[in-house]
Coordinates of C-alpha atoms in Angstrom, one line a residue:
M6 CA 106.4 93.3 130.1
T7 CA 109.4 94.4 132.1
T8 CA 110.8 92.1 134.8
T9 CA 113.2 92.2 137.6
E10 CA 115.2 89.1 138.4
L11 CA 115.0 88.2 142.1
A12 CA 116.1 85.1 143.8
G13 CA 116.2 83.1 140.6
Q14 CA 112.7 84.0 139.5
A15 CA 111.2 86.6 137.2
L16 CA 109.2 89.1 139.2
T17 CA 106.8 90.7 136.7
Q18 CA 106.3 94.5 137.1
E19 CA 102.5 94.3 137.6
R20 CA 99.9 94.6 140.3
R21 CA 98.3 91.3 140.9
L22 CA 95.5 90.5 143.4
V23 CA 94.7 86.8 143.8
T24 CA 93.3 87.1 147.4
A25 CA 91.9 89.7 149.6
I26 CA 94.6 91.9 151.3
P27 CA 95.9 90.4 153.5
G28 CA 95.5 86.9 152.2
P29 CA 95.0 83.7 154.3
L30 CA 98.7 82.8 154.5
S31 CA 99.6 86.3 155.5
Q32 CA 96.9 86.1 158.2
E33 CA 98.4 82.9 159.5
L34 CA 101.8 84.5 159.7
Q35 CA 100.3 87.5 161.4
A36 CA 98.8 85.3 164.1
R37 CA 102.3 83.8 164.6
K38 CA 103.7 87.3 164.9
E39 CA 101.2 88.2 167.6
S40 CA 102.3 85.2 169.7
A41 CA 106.0 85.5 169.1
V42 CA 106.8 89.2 168.6
A43 CA 106.4 91.9 171.3
R44 CA 103.2 93.8 170.7
G45 CA 105.1 97.2 170.6
V46 CA 106.3 96.3 167.1
G47 CA 103.5 97.5 164.9
T48 CA 102.7 96.6 161.3
T49 CA 101.2 99.0 158.8
L50 CA 100.1 96.4 156.3
P51 CA 100.4 92.7 157.4
V52 CA 101.2 91.1 154.1
Y53 CA 104.2 88.9 154.4
V54 CA 106.7 89.5 151.6
V55 CA 108.6 86.7 149.8
A56 CA 110.1 88.7 146.9
A57 CA 110.4 92.3 145.9
G58 CA 112.0 94.4 143.2
G59 CA 111.5 97.2 140.7
G60 CA 108.2 98.7 142.0
V61 CA 106.4 95.7 143.4
L62 CA 106.2 93.6 146.6
A63 CA 105.2 89.9 146.2
D64 CA 103.5 88.2 149.2
V65 CA 103.1 84.6 150.4
D66 CA 99.6 84.4 148.9
G67 CA 100.8 85.3 145.4
N68 CA 99.6 88.9 145.4
Q69 CA 101.8 91.6 144.0
L70 CA 101.5 95.1 145.4
I71 CA 102.6 98.4 144.0
D72 CA 105.1 99.9 146.5
F73 CA 104.7 103.6 147.3
G74 CA 106.7 103.2 150.6
S75 CA 110.2 101.9 149.8
G76 CA 110.4 100.5 153.4
I77 CA 110.2 104.1 154.6
A78 CA 112.6 105.6 152.0
V79 CA 115.2 102.8 152.3
T80 CA 115.0 100.8 149.0
T81 CA 115.5 103.9 146.9
V82 CA 117.3 102.0 144.1
G83 CA 114.9 99.0 144.5
N84 CA 114.7 96.0 146.8
S85 CA 117.0 93.9 144.7
A86 CA 119.1 96.2 142.6
P87 CA 121.5 94.0 140.6
A88 CA 124.6 95.9 141.5
V89 CA 123.8 95.8 145.2
V90 CA 123.0 92.0 145.1
D91 CA 126.3 91.3 143.3
A92 CA 128.4 93.5 145.7
V93 CA 126.9 92.0 148.8
T94 CA 127.2 88.4 147.5
Q95 CA 130.9 88.9 146.8
Q96 CA 131.5 90.5 150.1
V97 CA 129.7 87.8 152.2
A98 CA 131.8 85.2 150.5
A99 CA 135.0 87.1 151.5
F100 CA 134.1 88.0 155.1
T101 CA 131.1 89.3 157.1
H102 CA 132.8 91.0 160.0
T103 CA 136.1 91.9 161.7
C104 CA 135.0 95.1 163.5
F105 CA 136.6 98.1 161.9
M106 CA 137.9 99.2 165.3
V107 CA 139.9 95.9 165.6
T108 CA 141.1 95.1 162.1
P109 CA 139.9 97.6 159.5
Y110 CA 139.1 97.1 155.8
E111 CA 139.0 99.2 152.7
G112 CA 135.2 99.2 152.2
Y113 CA 134.7 101.5 155.1
L114 CA 137.3 103.9 153.8
R115 CA 135.7 103.9 150.3
V116 CA 132.3 104.7 151.7
A117 CA 133.8 107.5 153.8
E118 CA 135.6 108.9 150.7
Q119 CA 132.4 108.8 148.7
L120 CA 130.4 110.6 151.4
N121 CA 133.1 113.2 151.7
R122 CA 132.9 113.7 147.9
L123 CA 129.1 113.7 147.6
T124 CA 127.8 115.7 150.5
P125 CA 127.4 119.5 150.1
G126 CA 130.4 121.8 150.3
D127 CA 134.0 121.6 149.1
H128 CA 135.6 121.9 152.5
D129 CA 137.8 119.3 154.1
K130 CA 135.6 116.5 155.5
R131 CA 135.6 113.4 157.6
T132 CA 133.1 110.6 158.0
V133 CA 132.2 108.0 160.7
L134 CA 129.9 105.1 160.0
F135 CA 127.2 103.6 162.3
N136 CA 124.1 101.3 162.0
S137 CA 120.9 103.3 162.3
G138 CA 119.7 106.9 161.7
A139 CA 119.1 107.4 165.4
E140 CA 122.6 106.2 166.3
A141 CA 124.1 108.6 163.8
V142 CA 122.0 111.5 165.1
E143 CA 123.2 110.8 168.7
N144 CA 126.8 110.8 167.5
A145 CA 126.3 114.0 165.6
V146 CA 125.3 115.6 168.9
K147 CA 128.3 114.0 170.7
I148 CA 130.6 115.4 168.0
A149 CA 129.0 118.9 168.2
R150 CA 129.3 119.0 172.0
A151 CA 132.9 117.9 171.8
H152 CA 133.7 120.6 169.3
T153 CA 131.9 123.5 171.0
R154 CA 132.3 122.5 174.6
R155 CA 128.6 123.4 175.0
Q156 CA 125.6 121.2 175.9
A157 CA 122.3 122.6 174.5
V158 CA 120.7 121.0 171.5
V159 CA 118.0 122.9 169.6
V160 CA 115.3 120.9 167.6
F161 CA 112.0 121.8 166.0
D162 CA 108.3 121.2 166.2
H163 CA 107.2 118.2 164.0
A164 CA 110.8 116.7 164.2
Y165 CA 111.5 113.0 164.1
H166 CA 115.1 111.9 165.0
G167 CA 114.8 108.4 166.3
R168 CA 113.7 106.1 169.1
T169 CA 116.8 106.0 171.4
N170 CA 116.6 108.0 174.7
L171 CA 118.3 111.1 173.3
T172 CA 116.6 111.0 170.0
M173 CA 113.2 110.5 171.6
A174 CA 113.9 113.7 173.5
M175 CA 114.7 115.3 170.1
T176 CA 111.5 113.9 168.5
A177 CA 108.4 116.0 168.8
K178 CA 105.6 113.5 168.5
N179 CA 104.4 111.7 171.6
Q180 CA 102.4 108.8 170.2
P181 CA 103.7 106.3 169.4
Y182 CA 107.3 107.3 169.9
K183 CA 107.7 108.8 173.4
H184 CA 104.6 107.9 175.4
G185 CA 105.6 106.2 178.7
F186 CA 109.3 105.9 177.9
G187 CA 110.6 108.9 179.8
P188 CA 112.5 110.5 181.5
F189 CA 114.4 111.6 178.5
A190 CA 117.8 113.1 178.0
G191 CA 118.2 116.7 179.1
E192 CA 119.5 119.9 177.4
V193 CA 117.2 119.5 174.4
Y194 CA 115.1 122.6 173.5
R195 CA 112.3 122.8 170.9
V196 CA 111.4 125.8 168.8
P197 CA 108.8 126.4 166.1
A198 CA 109.5 125.2 162.6
S199 CA 108.4 126.6 159.2
Y200 CA 105.0 125.0 158.3
P201 CA 103.7 127.0 155.3
L202 CA 100.2 125.5 155.4
R203 CA 99.7 126.6 159.0
D204 CA 101.9 129.7 159.2
G205 CA 99.6 132.1 157.6
D206 CA 101.6 135.1 156.3
V207 CA 104.8 134.0 158.1
D208 CA 107.5 133.6 155.4
G209 CA 110.8 131.7 155.8
A210 CA 112.8 134.6 157.1
A211 CA 110.1 135.5 159.7
A212 CA 109.7 131.9 160.8
A213 CA 113.5 131.6 161.3
A214 CA 113.5 134.9 163.2
R215 CA 110.7 133.5 165.5
A216 CA 112.8 130.4 166.2
I217 CA 116.0 132.3 166.7
D218 CA 114.4 134.8 169.1
L219 CA 113.3 131.8 171.3
I220 CA 116.7 130.3 171.2
D221 CA 118.4 133.6 172.2
K222 CA 115.9 134.2 175.0
Q223 CA 115.2 130.7 176.4
V224 CA 118.5 128.9 175.7
G225 CA 121.2 131.5 175.0
A226 CA 123.4 131.4 171.9
D227 CA 126.5 130.8 173.9
N228 CA 125.0 127.5 175.3
V229 CA 124.0 126.0 172.0
A230 CA 126.1 123.1 170.8
A231 CA 124.0 122.2 167.8
V232 CA 120.8 123.1 165.8
V233 CA 119.5 119.8 164.4
I234 CA 116.9 119.9 161.6
E235 CA 115.5 117.8 158.8
P236 CA 115.6 119.9 155.6
I237 CA 112.1 118.4 155.0
H238 CA 110.4 117.0 158.1
G239 CA 109.8 113.3 157.5
E240 CA 107.5 111.7 160.1
G241 CA 106.2 115.2 161.0
G242 CA 104.4 115.4 157.7
F243 CA 106.8 115.9 154.8
I244 CA 106.8 119.6 155.6
V245 CA 108.9 121.6 153.2
P246 CA 110.0 124.8 154.9
A247 CA 109.4 128.2 153.3
P248 CA 112.3 129.6 151.3
G249 CA 115.0 131.3 153.4
F250 CA 114.2 129.4 156.6
L251 CA 117.1 127.0 156.5
R252 CA 119.6 129.5 155.2
A253 CA 118.7 131.9 158.1
L254 CA 119.2 129.2 160.7
Q255 CA 122.5 128.2 159.1
N256 CA 123.7 131.9 159.2
W257 CA 122.7 132.2 162.9
C258 CA 124.7 129.0 163.7
T259 CA 127.8 130.4 161.9
E260 CA 127.5 133.7 163.8
S261 CA 126.9 132.1 167.2
G262 CA 129.4 129.3 166.9
A263 CA 126.8 126.5 167.0
V264 CA 127.0 123.4 164.7
F265 CA 124.3 123.3 162.0
V266 CA 123.3 119.6 161.6
A267 CA 121.1 118.4 158.7
D268 CA 119.3 115.2 159.5
E269 CA 119.0 113.7 156.0
V270 CA 118.2 110.2 157.1
Q271 CA 114.9 110.2 155.1
T272 CA 115.7 112.8 152.5
G273 CA 119.2 111.8 151.4
F274 CA 120.5 109.9 148.4
A275 CA 118.5 111.2 145.5
R276 CA 115.2 110.9 147.2
T277 CA 114.2 114.6 146.7
G278 CA 115.5 115.2 143.2
A279 CA 118.9 116.3 144.6
M280 CA 121.5 114.0 146.1
F281 CA 120.7 115.7 149.5
A282 CA 117.6 117.9 150.3
C283 CA 119.6 120.8 151.7
E284 CA 121.0 121.4 148.2
H285 CA 117.5 122.8 147.2
D286 CA 118.0 125.6 149.7
G287 CA 121.7 126.2 148.9
V288 CA 122.6 125.2 152.5
V289 CA 125.9 123.6 153.3
P290 CA 125.6 122.0 156.8
D291 CA 128.5 121.6 159.2
L292 CA 127.4 118.0 159.8
I293 CA 125.1 115.9 157.7
V294 CA 123.5 112.7 159.0
T295 CA 122.6 109.9 156.5
A296 CA 121.0 106.5 156.7
K297 CA 118.0 104.7 155.1
G298 CA 118.6 105.0 151.4
I299 CA 122.4 104.8 151.8
A300 CA 122.8 101.0 151.5
G301 CA 119.8 99.5 149.7
G302 CA 118.2 97.9 152.8
L303 CA 121.3 96.9 154.8
P304 CA 121.8 98.7 158.1
L305 CA 124.2 101.6 157.7
S306 CA 124.3 105.3 158.7
A307 CA 126.9 108.0 158.7
V308 CA 127.9 111.4 160.1
T309 CA 129.9 113.5 157.6
G310 CA 131.2 117.0 158.2
R311 CA 133.8 119.6 158.5
A312 CA 137.1 118.0 159.5
E313 CA 137.8 120.3 162.4
I314 CA 134.4 119.4 163.9
M315 CA 134.5 115.7 163.1
D316 CA 138.0 115.4 164.6
A317 CA 137.1 117.0 167.9
P318 CA 136.2 113.8 169.8
H319 CA 139.2 112.0 171.4
A320 CA 140.5 108.8 169.8
G321 CA 138.2 105.9 170.7
G322 CA 135.3 108.2 171.5
L323 CA 133.4 107.3 168.3
G324 CA 132.6 103.8 167.0
G325 CA 130.6 100.7 167.6
T326 CA 130.9 97.0 167.1
Y327 CA 128.9 96.8 163.9
G328 CA 129.4 100.4 162.6
G329 CA 130.4 100.3 158.9
N330 CA 129.8 96.5 158.6
P331 CA 131.6 95.2 155.5
L332 CA 128.4 93.9 153.9
A333 CA 126.6 97.3 154.4
C334 CA 129.6 99.1 153.0
A335 CA 129.7 97.0 149.9
A336 CA 126.0 97.7 149.4
A337 CA 126.4 101.4 149.9
L338 CA 129.2 101.6 147.3
A339 CA 126.9 99.8 144.8
V340 CA 123.9 102.1 145.7
I341 CA 126.0 105.2 145.1
D342 CA 127.3 103.8 141.8
T343 CA 123.7 102.9 140.7
I344 CA 122.4 106.4 141.6
E345 CA 125.1 108.0 139.5
R346 CA 125.2 105.6 136.6
D347 CA 121.4 105.3 136.2
G348 CA 120.7 109.1 136.6
L349 CA 118.5 108.5 139.6
V350 CA 118.6 112.1 140.8
A351 CA 116.9 113.1 137.6
R352 CA 114.6 110.1 137.9
A353 CA 113.4 111.3 141.3
A354 CA 112.7 114.7 140.0
Q355 CA 110.7 113.2 137.1
I356 CA 108.7 111.0 139.5
G357 CA 107.9 114.1 141.6
D358 CA 106.7 116.0 138.6
T359 CA 104.4 113.2 137.6
M360 CA 103.0 112.7 141.1
L361 CA 102.5 116.5 141.7
G362 CA 100.8 116.9 138.4
R363 CA 98.3 114.1 139.1
L364 CA 97.7 115.0 142.7
N365 CA 97.3 118.7 142.1
T366 CA 94.6 117.9 139.5
L367 CA 92.8 115.8 142.1
A368 CA 93.2 118.5 144.8
A369 CA 91.5 121.1 142.5
T370 CA 88.2 119.2 142.8
D371 CA 88.5 117.8 146.4
P372 CA 88.3 120.3 149.2
R373 CA 89.5 117.7 151.7
I374 CA 93.0 118.0 150.3
G375 CA 94.5 120.9 152.2
D376 CA 98.0 120.7 150.8
I377 CA 100.1 118.8 148.2
R378 CA 103.8 119.2 148.9
G379 CA 107.2 117.6 148.7
R380 CA 110.2 117.3 146.4
G381 CA 111.2 114.6 144.0
A382 CA 110.0 111.2 145.0
M383 CA 109.0 112.4 148.5
I384 CA 105.4 113.7 148.1
A385 CA 102.7 114.2 150.7
V386 CA 98.9 114.9 150.7
E387 CA 97.6 116.6 153.9
L388 CA 93.9 116.0 154.5
V389 CA 91.7 118.4 156.3
K390 CA 88.0 119.1 157.0
P391 CA 86.7 121.0 153.9
G392 CA 87.1 124.8 154.1
T393 CA 89.4 124.6 157.1
T394 CA 92.9 123.5 158.1
E395 CA 91.5 121.2 160.8
P396 CA 93.3 117.9 160.4
D397 CA 91.3 114.8 159.3
A398 CA 93.1 111.8 160.6
D399 CA 90.2 109.5 160.3
L400 CA 89.9 110.2 156.5
T401 CA 93.6 109.6 156.2
K402 CA 93.3 106.2 157.7
R403 CA 90.3 105.3 155.5
I404 CA 92.1 106.4 152.3
A405 CA 95.2 104.4 153.3
A406 CA 93.2 101.3 154.1
A407 CA 91.3 101.5 150.9
A408 CA 94.5 101.8 148.9
H409 CA 96.0 98.8 150.7
A410 CA 93.0 96.8 149.8
Q411 CA 93.6 97.6 146.2
G412 CA 97.2 96.5 146.3
L413 CA 98.9 99.9 146.8
V414 CA 101.3 100.3 149.7
V415 CA 101.0 103.8 151.1
L416 CA 102.2 105.3 154.4
T417 CA 100.7 107.9 156.7
C418 CA 102.6 110.4 158.9
G419 CA 102.2 113.9 160.4
T420 CA 102.0 115.3 163.9
Y421 CA 98.2 115.2 163.5
G422 CA 98.1 111.8 161.7
N423 CA 96.5 113.4 158.7
V424 CA 99.2 113.1 156.0
L425 CA 99.5 110.5 153.3
R426 CA 103.2 110.1 152.2
F427 CA 104.5 108.6 149.0
L428 CA 108.0 107.3 148.6
P429 CA 108.1 105.1 145.5
P430 CA 111.5 103.4 144.7
L431 CA 113.3 105.2 141.9
S432 CA 113.4 101.8 140.1
M433 CA 109.6 101.9 139.7
P434 CA 108.6 101.8 136.0
D435 CA 106.3 104.5 134.7
H436 CA 103.3 102.3 134.1
L437 CA 103.3 101.2 137.8
L438 CA 103.6 104.8 139.0
A439 CA 100.6 105.7 136.8
E440 CA 98.6 102.8 138.0
G441 CA 99.3 103.6 141.6
L442 CA 98.1 107.2 141.0
D443 CA 95.0 105.8 139.3
I444 CA 94.2 103.8 142.4
L445 CA 94.6 106.9 144.6
D446 CA 92.4 108.9 142.3
A447 CA 89.7 106.2 142.5
V448 CA 89.9 105.8 146.2
F449 CA 89.5 109.5 146.8
R450 CA 86.4 109.6 144.6
E451 CA 84.9 106.5 146.2
I452 CA 85.3 107.7 149.8
A453 CA 82.7 110.4 150.2

């Protein structure tokens, strides 16, 4: 049996249920959470984790769950990848903080150099580091506005870009992200995305033309600083745009002088079977925003892009106290090395092939499955009322809850709340991946 060493103990790569989920100790901790933590902080599955690695999460009650969530696409190389653990341990012994804006350090430079190397395009690039995906998105907008001397930002239906004031304005979904938190930042304009399941005969080129026509008429090309889009919508439902959609948007940006920004917070770092999802469409963004999988669970994000755009803001205009923290930089360098050394881009593609094969077989006999989609280890199942495209959010909740009870961590998403999303760590062994898919198959068949 394979094992992953974590915190001095052997974590077996197996599902193990010794109590109901959640167990009694997790329930005790959840009661403490409710009396100590603001109620606005939700919890998908209240099992309290004490160890994790490979493809499992171990909780306080001794249960081990199969992880199809990766902390929302964060622990791509695993929760305790040896190279990441070693790198962070060495760095924490050296120093934890100086603030790069006060007394800098080489780790920040090395991460910037790696991102300049890895991101699409062979043009001259620059990088700036931050803490969260939302912070990086905000700074991408700042950079685009400084470069273009324009203000308008174009975003899309089903988009998710964060929880800060500007990124809430950029995010499409009201509940739970925006409700009651306005007013939001201005000069943000929303246009239709490409959603193949719901677009009928509208192909990628036509979907792009539809969006561009609205931009031209309702915003004006000369006013657009940036078009910001996730190459695959994340929280919006893992929506893969039709071929040609992203390329047409990029071409319009080039012609109109707007900055094309790819938000790869969830899709970046090997998740989709390419280092970055926009590579699937042959798109080279002007700016690319990364976070989540960049640093193995430590808070780090980045904006990388064309040097002439990135250098537009004045000296001192970009930064932050913790941006590019030395521990997070050490982790990021180890993550990048692990991805390249262990062939994890190819591993993500292999996981995707396995999942799509199994799920498509299930869909062939289950009319409640309206769509199976995704790329690499970023796969979704959209659930509908049989014979229609009407979303079935209630069924989605029931499927997820049943999977959780069987020791399989799955997440839901989608504008309509009717999408199951799967984000297994690339360190997951094949036998756990197969067992997780077996559980899903059984759950679908059990819930009539």
